[in-house]
GROMACS .gro file of C-alpha atoms in nm:
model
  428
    1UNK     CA    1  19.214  18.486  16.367
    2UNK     CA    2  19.195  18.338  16.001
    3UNK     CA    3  18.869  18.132  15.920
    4UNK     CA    4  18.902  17.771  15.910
    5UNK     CA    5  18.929  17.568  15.533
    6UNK     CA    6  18.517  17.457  15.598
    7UNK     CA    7  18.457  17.881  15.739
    8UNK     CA    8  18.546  18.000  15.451
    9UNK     CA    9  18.361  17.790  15.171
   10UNK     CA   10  18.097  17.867  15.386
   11UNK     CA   11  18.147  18.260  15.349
   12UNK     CA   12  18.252  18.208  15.002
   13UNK     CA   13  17.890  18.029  14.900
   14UNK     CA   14  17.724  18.215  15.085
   15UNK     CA   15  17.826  18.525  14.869
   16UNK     CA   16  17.791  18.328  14.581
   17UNK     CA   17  17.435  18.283  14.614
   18UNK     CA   18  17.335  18.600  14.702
   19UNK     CA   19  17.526  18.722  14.439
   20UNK     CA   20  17.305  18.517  14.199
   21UNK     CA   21  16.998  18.627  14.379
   22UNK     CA   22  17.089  19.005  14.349
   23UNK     CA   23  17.212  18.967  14.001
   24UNK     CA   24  17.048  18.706  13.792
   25UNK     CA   25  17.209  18.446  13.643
   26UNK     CA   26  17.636  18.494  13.653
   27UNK     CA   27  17.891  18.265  13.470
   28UNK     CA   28  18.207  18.159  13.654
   29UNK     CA   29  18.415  18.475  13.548
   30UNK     CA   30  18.132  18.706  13.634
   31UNK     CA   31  18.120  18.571  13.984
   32UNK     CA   32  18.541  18.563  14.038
   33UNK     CA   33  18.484  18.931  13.933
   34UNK     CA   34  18.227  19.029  14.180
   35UNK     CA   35  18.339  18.815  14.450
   36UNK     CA   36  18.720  18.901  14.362
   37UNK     CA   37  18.819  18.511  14.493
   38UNK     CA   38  19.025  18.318  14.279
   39UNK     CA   39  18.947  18.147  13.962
   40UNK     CA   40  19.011  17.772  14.133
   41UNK     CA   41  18.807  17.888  14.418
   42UNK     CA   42  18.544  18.015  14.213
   43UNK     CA   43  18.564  17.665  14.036
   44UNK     CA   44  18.496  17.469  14.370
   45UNK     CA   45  18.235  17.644  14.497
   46UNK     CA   46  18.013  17.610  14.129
   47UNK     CA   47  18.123  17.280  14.133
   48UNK     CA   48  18.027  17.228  14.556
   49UNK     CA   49  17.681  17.483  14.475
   50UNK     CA   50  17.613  17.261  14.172
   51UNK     CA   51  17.624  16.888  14.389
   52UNK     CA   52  17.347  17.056  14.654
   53UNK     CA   53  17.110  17.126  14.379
   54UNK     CA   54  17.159  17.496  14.446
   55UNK     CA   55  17.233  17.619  14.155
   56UNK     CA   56  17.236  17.478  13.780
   57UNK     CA   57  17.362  17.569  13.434
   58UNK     CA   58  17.042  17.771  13.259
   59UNK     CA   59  17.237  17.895  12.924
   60UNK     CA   60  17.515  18.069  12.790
   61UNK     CA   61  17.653  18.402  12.788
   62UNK     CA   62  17.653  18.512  12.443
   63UNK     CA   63  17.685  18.416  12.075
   64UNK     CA   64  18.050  18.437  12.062
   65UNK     CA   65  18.155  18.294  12.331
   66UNK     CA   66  18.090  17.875  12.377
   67UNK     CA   67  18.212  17.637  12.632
   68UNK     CA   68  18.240  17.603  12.995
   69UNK     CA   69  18.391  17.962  13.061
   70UNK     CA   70  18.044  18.093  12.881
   71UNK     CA   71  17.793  17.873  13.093
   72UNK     CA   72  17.579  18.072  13.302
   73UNK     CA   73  17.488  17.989  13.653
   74UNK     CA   74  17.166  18.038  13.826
   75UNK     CA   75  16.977  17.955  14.153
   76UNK     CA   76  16.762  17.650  14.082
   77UNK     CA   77  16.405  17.810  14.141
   78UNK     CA   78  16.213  17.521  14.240
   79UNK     CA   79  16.458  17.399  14.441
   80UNK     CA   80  16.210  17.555  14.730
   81UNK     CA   81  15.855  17.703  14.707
   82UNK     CA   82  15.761  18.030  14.933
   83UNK     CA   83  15.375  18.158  15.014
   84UNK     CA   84  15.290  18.502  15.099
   85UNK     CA   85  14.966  18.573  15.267
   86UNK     CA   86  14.780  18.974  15.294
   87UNK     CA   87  14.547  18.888  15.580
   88UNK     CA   88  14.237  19.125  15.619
   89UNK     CA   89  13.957  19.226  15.829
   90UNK     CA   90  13.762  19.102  15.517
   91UNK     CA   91  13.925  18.829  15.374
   92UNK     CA   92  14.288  18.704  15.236
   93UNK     CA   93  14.537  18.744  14.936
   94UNK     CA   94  14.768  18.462  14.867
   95UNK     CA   95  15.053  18.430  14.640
   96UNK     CA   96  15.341  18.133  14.572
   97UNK     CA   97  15.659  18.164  14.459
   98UNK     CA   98  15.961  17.984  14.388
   99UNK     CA   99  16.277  18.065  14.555
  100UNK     CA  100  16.365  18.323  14.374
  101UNK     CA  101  16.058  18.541  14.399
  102UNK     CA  102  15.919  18.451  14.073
  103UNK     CA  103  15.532  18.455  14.119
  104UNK     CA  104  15.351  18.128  14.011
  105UNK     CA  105  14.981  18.170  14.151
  106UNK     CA  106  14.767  18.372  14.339
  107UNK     CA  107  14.446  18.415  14.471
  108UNK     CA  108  14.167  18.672  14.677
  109UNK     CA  109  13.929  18.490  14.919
  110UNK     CA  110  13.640  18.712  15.074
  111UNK     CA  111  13.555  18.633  15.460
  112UNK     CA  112  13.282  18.778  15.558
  113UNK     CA  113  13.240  18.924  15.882
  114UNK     CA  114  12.938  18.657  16.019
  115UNK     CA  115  13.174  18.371  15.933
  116UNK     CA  116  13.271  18.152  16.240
  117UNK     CA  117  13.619  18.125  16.304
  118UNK     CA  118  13.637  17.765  16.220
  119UNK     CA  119  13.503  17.868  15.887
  120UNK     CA  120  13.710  18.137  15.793
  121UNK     CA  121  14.027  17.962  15.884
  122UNK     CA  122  13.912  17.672  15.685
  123UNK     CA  123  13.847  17.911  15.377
  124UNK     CA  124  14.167  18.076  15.437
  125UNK     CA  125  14.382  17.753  15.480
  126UNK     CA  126  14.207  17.572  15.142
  127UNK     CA  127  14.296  17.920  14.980
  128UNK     CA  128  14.644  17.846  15.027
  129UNK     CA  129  14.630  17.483  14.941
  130UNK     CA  130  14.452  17.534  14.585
  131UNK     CA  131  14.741  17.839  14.556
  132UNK     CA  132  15.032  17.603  14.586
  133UNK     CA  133  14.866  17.345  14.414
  134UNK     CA  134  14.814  17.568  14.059
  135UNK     CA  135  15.197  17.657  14.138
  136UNK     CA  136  15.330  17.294  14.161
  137UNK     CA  137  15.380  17.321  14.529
  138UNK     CA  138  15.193  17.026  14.706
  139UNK     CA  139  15.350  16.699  14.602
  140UNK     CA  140  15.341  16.387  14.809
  141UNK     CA  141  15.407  16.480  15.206
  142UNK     CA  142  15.739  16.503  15.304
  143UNK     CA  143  15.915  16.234  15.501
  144UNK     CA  144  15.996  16.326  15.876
  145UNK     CA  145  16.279  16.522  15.935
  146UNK     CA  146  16.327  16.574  15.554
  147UNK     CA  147  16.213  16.872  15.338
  148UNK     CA  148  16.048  16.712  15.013
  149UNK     CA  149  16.176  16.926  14.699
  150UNK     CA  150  15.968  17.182  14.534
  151UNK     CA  151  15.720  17.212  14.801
  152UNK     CA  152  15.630  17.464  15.046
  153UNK     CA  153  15.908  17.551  15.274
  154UNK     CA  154  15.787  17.873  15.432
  155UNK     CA  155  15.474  18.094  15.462
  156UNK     CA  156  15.536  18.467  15.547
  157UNK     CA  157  15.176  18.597  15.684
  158UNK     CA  158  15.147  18.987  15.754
  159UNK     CA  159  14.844  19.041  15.960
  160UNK     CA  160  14.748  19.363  16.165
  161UNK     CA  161  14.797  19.407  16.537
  162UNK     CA  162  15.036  19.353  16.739
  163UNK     CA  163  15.328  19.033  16.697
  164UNK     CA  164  15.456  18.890  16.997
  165UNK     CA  165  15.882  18.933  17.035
  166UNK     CA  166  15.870  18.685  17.261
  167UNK     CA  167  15.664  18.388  17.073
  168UNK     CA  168  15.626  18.562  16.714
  169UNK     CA  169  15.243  18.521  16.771
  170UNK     CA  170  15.000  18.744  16.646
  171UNK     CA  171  14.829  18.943  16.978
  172UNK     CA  172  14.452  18.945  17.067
  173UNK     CA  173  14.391  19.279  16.968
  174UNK     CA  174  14.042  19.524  16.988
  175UNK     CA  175  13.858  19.514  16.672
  176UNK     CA  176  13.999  19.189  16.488
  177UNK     CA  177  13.831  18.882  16.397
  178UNK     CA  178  13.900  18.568  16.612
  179UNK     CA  179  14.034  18.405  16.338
  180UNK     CA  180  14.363  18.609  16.247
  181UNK     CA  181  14.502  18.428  16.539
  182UNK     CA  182  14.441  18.074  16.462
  183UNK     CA  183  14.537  18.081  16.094
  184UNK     CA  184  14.922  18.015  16.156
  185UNK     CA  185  14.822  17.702  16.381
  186UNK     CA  186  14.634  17.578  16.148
  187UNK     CA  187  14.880  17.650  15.801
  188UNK     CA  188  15.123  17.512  15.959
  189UNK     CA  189  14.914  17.165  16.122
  190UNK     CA  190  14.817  17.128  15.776
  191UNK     CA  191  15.137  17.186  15.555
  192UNK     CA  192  15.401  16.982  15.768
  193UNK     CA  193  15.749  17.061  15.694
  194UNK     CA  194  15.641  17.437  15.597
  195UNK     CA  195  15.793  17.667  15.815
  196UNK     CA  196  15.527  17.964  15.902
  197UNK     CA  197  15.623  18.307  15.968
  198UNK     CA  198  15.402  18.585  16.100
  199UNK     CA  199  15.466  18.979  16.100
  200UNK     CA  200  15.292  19.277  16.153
  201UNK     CA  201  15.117  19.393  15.804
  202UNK     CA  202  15.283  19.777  15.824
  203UNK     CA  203  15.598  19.632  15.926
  204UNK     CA  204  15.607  19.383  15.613
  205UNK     CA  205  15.457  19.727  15.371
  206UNK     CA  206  15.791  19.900  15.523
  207UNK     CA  207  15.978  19.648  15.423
  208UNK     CA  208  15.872  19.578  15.073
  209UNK     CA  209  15.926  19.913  15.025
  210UNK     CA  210  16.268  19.937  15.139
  211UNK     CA  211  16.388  19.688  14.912
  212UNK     CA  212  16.152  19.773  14.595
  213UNK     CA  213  15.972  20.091  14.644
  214UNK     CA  214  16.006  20.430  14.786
  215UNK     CA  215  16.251  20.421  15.040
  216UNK     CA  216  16.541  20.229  14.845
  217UNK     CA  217  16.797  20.465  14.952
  218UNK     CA  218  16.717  20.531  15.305
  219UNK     CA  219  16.862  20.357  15.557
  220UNK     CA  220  16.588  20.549  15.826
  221UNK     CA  221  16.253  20.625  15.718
  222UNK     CA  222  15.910  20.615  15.888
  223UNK     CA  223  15.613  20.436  15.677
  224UNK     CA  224  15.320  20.598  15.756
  225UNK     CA  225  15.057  20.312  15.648
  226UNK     CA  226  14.700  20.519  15.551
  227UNK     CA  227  14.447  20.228  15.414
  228UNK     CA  228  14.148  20.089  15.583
  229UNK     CA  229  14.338  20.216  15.923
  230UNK     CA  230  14.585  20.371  16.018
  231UNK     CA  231  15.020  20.221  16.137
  232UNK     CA  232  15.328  20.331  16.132
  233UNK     CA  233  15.669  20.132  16.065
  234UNK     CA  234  16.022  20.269  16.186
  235UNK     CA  235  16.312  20.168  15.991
  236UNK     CA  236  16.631  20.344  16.182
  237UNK     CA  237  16.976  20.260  16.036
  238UNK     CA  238  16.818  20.006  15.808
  239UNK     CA  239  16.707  19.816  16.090
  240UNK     CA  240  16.280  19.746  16.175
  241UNK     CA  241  16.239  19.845  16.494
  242UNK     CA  242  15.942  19.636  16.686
  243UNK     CA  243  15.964  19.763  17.061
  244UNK     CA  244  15.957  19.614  17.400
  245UNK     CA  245  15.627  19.457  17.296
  246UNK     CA  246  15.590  19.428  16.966
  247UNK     CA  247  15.405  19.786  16.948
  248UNK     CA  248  15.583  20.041  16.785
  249UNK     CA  249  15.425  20.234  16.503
  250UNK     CA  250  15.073  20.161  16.686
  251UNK     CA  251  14.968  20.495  16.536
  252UNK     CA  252  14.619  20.443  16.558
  253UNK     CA  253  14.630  20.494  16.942
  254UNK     CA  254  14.805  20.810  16.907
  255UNK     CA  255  14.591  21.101  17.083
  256UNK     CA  256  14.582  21.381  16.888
  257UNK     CA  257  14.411  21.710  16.842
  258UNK     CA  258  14.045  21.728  16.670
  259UNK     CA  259  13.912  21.453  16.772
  260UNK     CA  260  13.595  21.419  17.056
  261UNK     CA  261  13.737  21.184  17.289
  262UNK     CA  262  14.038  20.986  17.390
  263UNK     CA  263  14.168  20.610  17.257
  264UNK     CA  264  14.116  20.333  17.514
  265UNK     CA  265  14.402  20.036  17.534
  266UNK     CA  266  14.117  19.817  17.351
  267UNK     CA  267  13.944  20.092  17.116
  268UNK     CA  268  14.149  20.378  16.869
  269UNK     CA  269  13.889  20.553  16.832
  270UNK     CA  270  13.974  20.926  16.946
  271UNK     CA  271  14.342  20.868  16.867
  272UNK     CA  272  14.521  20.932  16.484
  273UNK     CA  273  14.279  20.661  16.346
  274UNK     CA  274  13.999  20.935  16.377
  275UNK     CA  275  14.112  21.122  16.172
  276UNK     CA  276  14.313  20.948  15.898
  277UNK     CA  277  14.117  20.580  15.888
  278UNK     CA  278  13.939  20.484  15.574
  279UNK     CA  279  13.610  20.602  15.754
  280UNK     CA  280  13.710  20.925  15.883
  281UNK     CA  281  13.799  21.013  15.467
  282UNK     CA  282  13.516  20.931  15.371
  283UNK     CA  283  13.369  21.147  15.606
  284UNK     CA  284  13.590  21.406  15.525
  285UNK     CA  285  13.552  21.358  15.177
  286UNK     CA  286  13.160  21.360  15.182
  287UNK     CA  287  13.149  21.700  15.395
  288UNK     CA  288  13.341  21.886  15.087
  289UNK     CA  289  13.073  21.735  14.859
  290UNK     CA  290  13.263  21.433  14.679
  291UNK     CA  291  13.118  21.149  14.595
  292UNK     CA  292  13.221  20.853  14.843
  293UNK     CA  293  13.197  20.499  14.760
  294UNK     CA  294  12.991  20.219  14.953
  295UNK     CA  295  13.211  20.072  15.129
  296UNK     CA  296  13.532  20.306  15.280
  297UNK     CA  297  13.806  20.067  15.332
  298UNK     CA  298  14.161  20.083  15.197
  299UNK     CA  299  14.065  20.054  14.791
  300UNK     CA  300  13.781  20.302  14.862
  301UNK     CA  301  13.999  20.571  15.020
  302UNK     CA  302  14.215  20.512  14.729
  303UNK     CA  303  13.937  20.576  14.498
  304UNK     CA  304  13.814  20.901  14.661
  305UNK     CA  305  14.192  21.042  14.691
  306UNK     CA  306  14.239  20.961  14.330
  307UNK     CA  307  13.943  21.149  14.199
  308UNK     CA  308  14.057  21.445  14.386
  309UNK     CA  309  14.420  21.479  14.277
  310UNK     CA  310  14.282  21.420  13.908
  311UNK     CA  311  14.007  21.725  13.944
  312UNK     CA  312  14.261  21.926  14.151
  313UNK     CA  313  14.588  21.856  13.907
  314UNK     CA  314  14.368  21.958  13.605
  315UNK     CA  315  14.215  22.232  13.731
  316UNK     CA  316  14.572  22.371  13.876
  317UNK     CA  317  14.708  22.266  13.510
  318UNK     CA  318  14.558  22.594  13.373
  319UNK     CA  319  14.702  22.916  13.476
  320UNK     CA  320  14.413  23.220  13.520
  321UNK     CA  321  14.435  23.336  13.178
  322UNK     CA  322  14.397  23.016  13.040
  323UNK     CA  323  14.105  22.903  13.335
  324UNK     CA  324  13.817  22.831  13.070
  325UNK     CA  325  13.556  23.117  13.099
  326UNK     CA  326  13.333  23.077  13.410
  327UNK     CA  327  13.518  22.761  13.607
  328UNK     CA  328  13.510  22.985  13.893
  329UNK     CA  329  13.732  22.888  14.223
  330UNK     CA  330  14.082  22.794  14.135
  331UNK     CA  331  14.186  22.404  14.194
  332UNK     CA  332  14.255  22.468  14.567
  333UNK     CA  333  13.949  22.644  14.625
  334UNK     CA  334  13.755  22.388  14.466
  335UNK     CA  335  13.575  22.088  14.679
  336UNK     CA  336  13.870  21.814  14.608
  337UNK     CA  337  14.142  22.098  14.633
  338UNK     CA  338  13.979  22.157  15.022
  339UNK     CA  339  13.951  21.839  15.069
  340UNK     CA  340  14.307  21.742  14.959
  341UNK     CA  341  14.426  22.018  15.188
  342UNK     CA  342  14.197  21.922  15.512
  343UNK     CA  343  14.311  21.556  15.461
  344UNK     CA  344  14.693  21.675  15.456
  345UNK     CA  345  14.639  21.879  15.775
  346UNK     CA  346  14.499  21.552  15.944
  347UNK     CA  347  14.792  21.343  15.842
  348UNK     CA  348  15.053  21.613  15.916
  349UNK     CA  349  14.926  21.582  16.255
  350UNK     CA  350  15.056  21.248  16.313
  351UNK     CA  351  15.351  21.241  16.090
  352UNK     CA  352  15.506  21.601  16.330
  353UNK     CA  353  15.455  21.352  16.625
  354UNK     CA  354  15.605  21.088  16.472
  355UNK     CA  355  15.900  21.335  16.369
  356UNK     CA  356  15.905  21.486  16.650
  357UNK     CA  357  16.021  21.174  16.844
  358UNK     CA  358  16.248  21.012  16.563
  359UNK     CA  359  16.381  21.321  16.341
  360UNK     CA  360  16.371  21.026  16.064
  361UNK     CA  361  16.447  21.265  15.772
  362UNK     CA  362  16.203  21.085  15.545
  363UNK     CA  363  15.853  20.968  15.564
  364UNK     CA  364  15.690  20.725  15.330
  365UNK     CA  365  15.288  20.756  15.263
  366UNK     CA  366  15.183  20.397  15.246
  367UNK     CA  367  14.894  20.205  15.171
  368UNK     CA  368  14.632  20.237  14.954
  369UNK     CA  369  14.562  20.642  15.059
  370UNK     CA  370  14.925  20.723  15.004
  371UNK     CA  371  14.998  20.583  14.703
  372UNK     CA  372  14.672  20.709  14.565
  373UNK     CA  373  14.743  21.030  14.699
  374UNK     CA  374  15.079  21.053  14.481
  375UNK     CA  375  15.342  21.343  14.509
  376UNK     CA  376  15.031  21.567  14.516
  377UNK     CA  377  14.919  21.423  14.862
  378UNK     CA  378  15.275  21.391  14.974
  379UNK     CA  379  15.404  21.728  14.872
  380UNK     CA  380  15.072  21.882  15.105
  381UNK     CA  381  15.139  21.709  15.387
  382UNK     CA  382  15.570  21.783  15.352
  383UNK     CA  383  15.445  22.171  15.384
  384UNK     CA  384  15.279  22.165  15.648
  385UNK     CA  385  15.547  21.950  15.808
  386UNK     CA  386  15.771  22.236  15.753
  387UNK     CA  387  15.564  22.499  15.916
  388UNK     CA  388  15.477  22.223  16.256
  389UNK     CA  389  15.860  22.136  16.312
  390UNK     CA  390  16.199  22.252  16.257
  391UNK     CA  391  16.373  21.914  16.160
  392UNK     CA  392  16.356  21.922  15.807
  393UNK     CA  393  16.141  21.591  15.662
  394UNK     CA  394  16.123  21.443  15.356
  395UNK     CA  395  15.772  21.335  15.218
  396UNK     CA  396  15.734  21.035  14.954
  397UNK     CA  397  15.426  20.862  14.799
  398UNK     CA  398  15.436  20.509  14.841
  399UNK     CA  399  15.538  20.341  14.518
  400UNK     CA  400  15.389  19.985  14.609
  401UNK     CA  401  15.059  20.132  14.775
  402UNK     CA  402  14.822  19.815  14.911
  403UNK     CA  403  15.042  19.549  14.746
  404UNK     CA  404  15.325  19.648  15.014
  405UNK     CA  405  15.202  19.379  15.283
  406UNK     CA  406  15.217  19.126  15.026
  407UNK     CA  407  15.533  19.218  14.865
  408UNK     CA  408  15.668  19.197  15.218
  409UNK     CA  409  15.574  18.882  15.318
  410UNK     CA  410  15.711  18.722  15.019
  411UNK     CA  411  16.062  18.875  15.063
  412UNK     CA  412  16.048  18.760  15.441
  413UNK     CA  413  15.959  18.427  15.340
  414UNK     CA  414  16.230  18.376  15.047
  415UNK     CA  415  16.513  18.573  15.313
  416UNK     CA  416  16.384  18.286  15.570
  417UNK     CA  417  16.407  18.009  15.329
  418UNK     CA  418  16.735  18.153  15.163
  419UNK     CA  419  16.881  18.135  15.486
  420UNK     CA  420  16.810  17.785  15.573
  421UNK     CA  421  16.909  17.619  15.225
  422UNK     CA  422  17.219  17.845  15.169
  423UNK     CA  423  17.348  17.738  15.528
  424UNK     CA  424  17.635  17.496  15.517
  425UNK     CA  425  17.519  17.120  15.592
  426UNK     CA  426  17.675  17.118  15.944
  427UNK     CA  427  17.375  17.393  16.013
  428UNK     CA  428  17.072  17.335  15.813
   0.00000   0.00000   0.00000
């Protein structure tokens, strides 16, 4: 059955705009090109796209050719600002955008642990304020029922634990401060009109990655998120897959071998997070003799794995004639070579179980531990995969490491927004 006359400008913007989005700015003939519509149609829907303050005239296309053919269209980026929130056991990162992705402001707000949960949500909420405030974003309160332009129209918050399918709220959830879970209530009490969005913080890193990192040509992949803790994301057919309860890729829990006890359904401990958490590395790490920072969360992990691959990748740079006189052990044998290899063992454990269940063909090393890691960490642990299971698996370094959650959250956000303001008017 043919689309109806007001069906198919719909379609037809619609493609338009994501068009620009993908591309950049496109002048008329570009866009009859890629959209393969006619040149009359192409002229309506500029002209229709141009009337909603969509999109806008922001040059020409080159020196030799002038006039309307050469006027390039783009998507007006402050039609619409987005926020992106990182939210951590030990504080928050905060960026705005426009609608386009561009990045305007951002900030890092420390919570400490002792702070009351009326406190830290304050802290975290006036983050976001004096964020979108720098950026432009917090002009005069909208009217009701009306979206005032430029301001913040949605907030895309990736938090750990587990997101409700039913509700989309964030879970109580062993371990977590009290205040993770009233931060959305209060963003959105206190930024009316902003719509406020909350997902899983390995979930979002798969995600960003997807789209802009290491697993842009997979359409099934597993992220395997090694930072402060320990998650998994499942991407299968280029879908996220969440679960009956919100749960999958709750790694953390996983029981696994070499470790003294078993997790509880409030407590990982004795599950993957045992061995692969930012505290169990640092552990590890310490045992082979490497210096270990202070404090072993995600950017300390990073730090230790990134000291080892440099000792082990020079020392494996040399072959034995050329080993300086006296460096002893080869690379491997050294204490970041062991290491390196112990660690890989640890997180080959819970990738083969992950594999063993999905057969995903590829899996991702997120977070701050896998990007630190690099192909060095990666290729370890994609040998021992080999020798633990028969279906062959791919092993990547993450390319967006700790920024992933962020990165995430702001594509969420703009794809929420995007889909709102690019709806025809009989459905925004």
């Amino acid at each position: 059955m043919p689309a109806s006359p007001s069906t198919a400008r719909a379609i037809n913007d619609r493609l338009a705009l994501r068009l620009l989005q993908q591309e950049g700015p496109l002048t008329a003939g570009q866009l009859k090109q890629l959209t393969g519509l006619s040149r009359p149609t192409v002229a309506d829907l500029v002209e229709r796209l141009t009337a909603a303050g969509l999109i806008t005239v922001v040059g020409e296309s080159g020196e030799q050719r002038r006039g309307p053919n050469a006027r390039l269209y783009g998507i007006v980026a402050d039609r619409a600002h987005l926020a992106a929130l990182d939210v951590r056991t030990g504080g928050v990162f905060v960026l705005v955008s426009d609608l386009v992705g561009r990045v305007l402001a951002e900030a890092s707000v420390p919570i400490g642990g002792d702070t009351g949960t009326g406190s830290a949500v304050e802290q975290a909420v006036a983050a976001v304020e004096r964020t979108a405030k720098e950026a432009g974003a917090m002009g005069a309160p909208p009217r009701e029922g009306v979206r005032a332009w430029g301001r913040l129209h949605t907030v895309g918050i990736g938090a750990p634990g587990l997101i409700d399918p039913a509700t989309g709220d964030l879970r109580d959830s062993g371990g977590l401060p009290e205040w993770h879970r009233s931060l959305a209530a209060a963003l959105q009490e206190r930024l009316p009109g902003a719509r406020v969005t909350v997902e899983n913080e390995t979930n979002l890193a798969a995600l960003a990655e997807q789209r802009e990192g290491a697993a842009r040509d997979r359409d099934t992949f597993v992220l395997l998120w090694l930072g402060h803790g320990v998650g998994a994301a499942v991407v299968l057919d280029g879908t996220l897959r969440r679960g009956a309860s919100g749960g999958t890729g709750e790694i953390g829990f996983l029981p696994v071998p070499g470790t003294d006890s078993l997790p509880s359904a409030r407590d990982c401990d004795g599950g993957f997070h045992s061995l692969a958490g930012a505290a169990a590395i640092g552990a590890l790490a310490a045992g082979h003799g490497l210096p270990v920072p202070a404090t072993m969360d995600g950017p300390g992990t990073a730090v230790v794995i990134r000291e080892a691959v440099a000792e082990l990748t020079g020392e494996a740079s040399h072959t034995d004639a050329e080993r300086p006189a006296g460096s002893g052990a080869s690379g491997a044998e050294r204490p970041a070579g062991r290491f390196l290899h112990a660690l890989a063992d640890r997180i080959a454990v819970g990738a083969a179980s992950v594999v063993a269940v999905l057969d995903p063909g590829c899996v991702v090393l997120g977070g701050e531990a896998g990007q630190a890691g690099g192909t060095v960490l990666a290729g370890l642990v994609e040998e021992r995969l080999r020798r633990m299971s028969p279906l062959l698996t791919e092993v990547r370094p993450s390319t967006l490491g700790g920024t992933a959650v962020l990165r995430g959250a702001l594509l969420t956000a703009r794809d929420r927004a995007q889909d709102e303001l690019f709806a025809p008017p009989d459905r925004s």
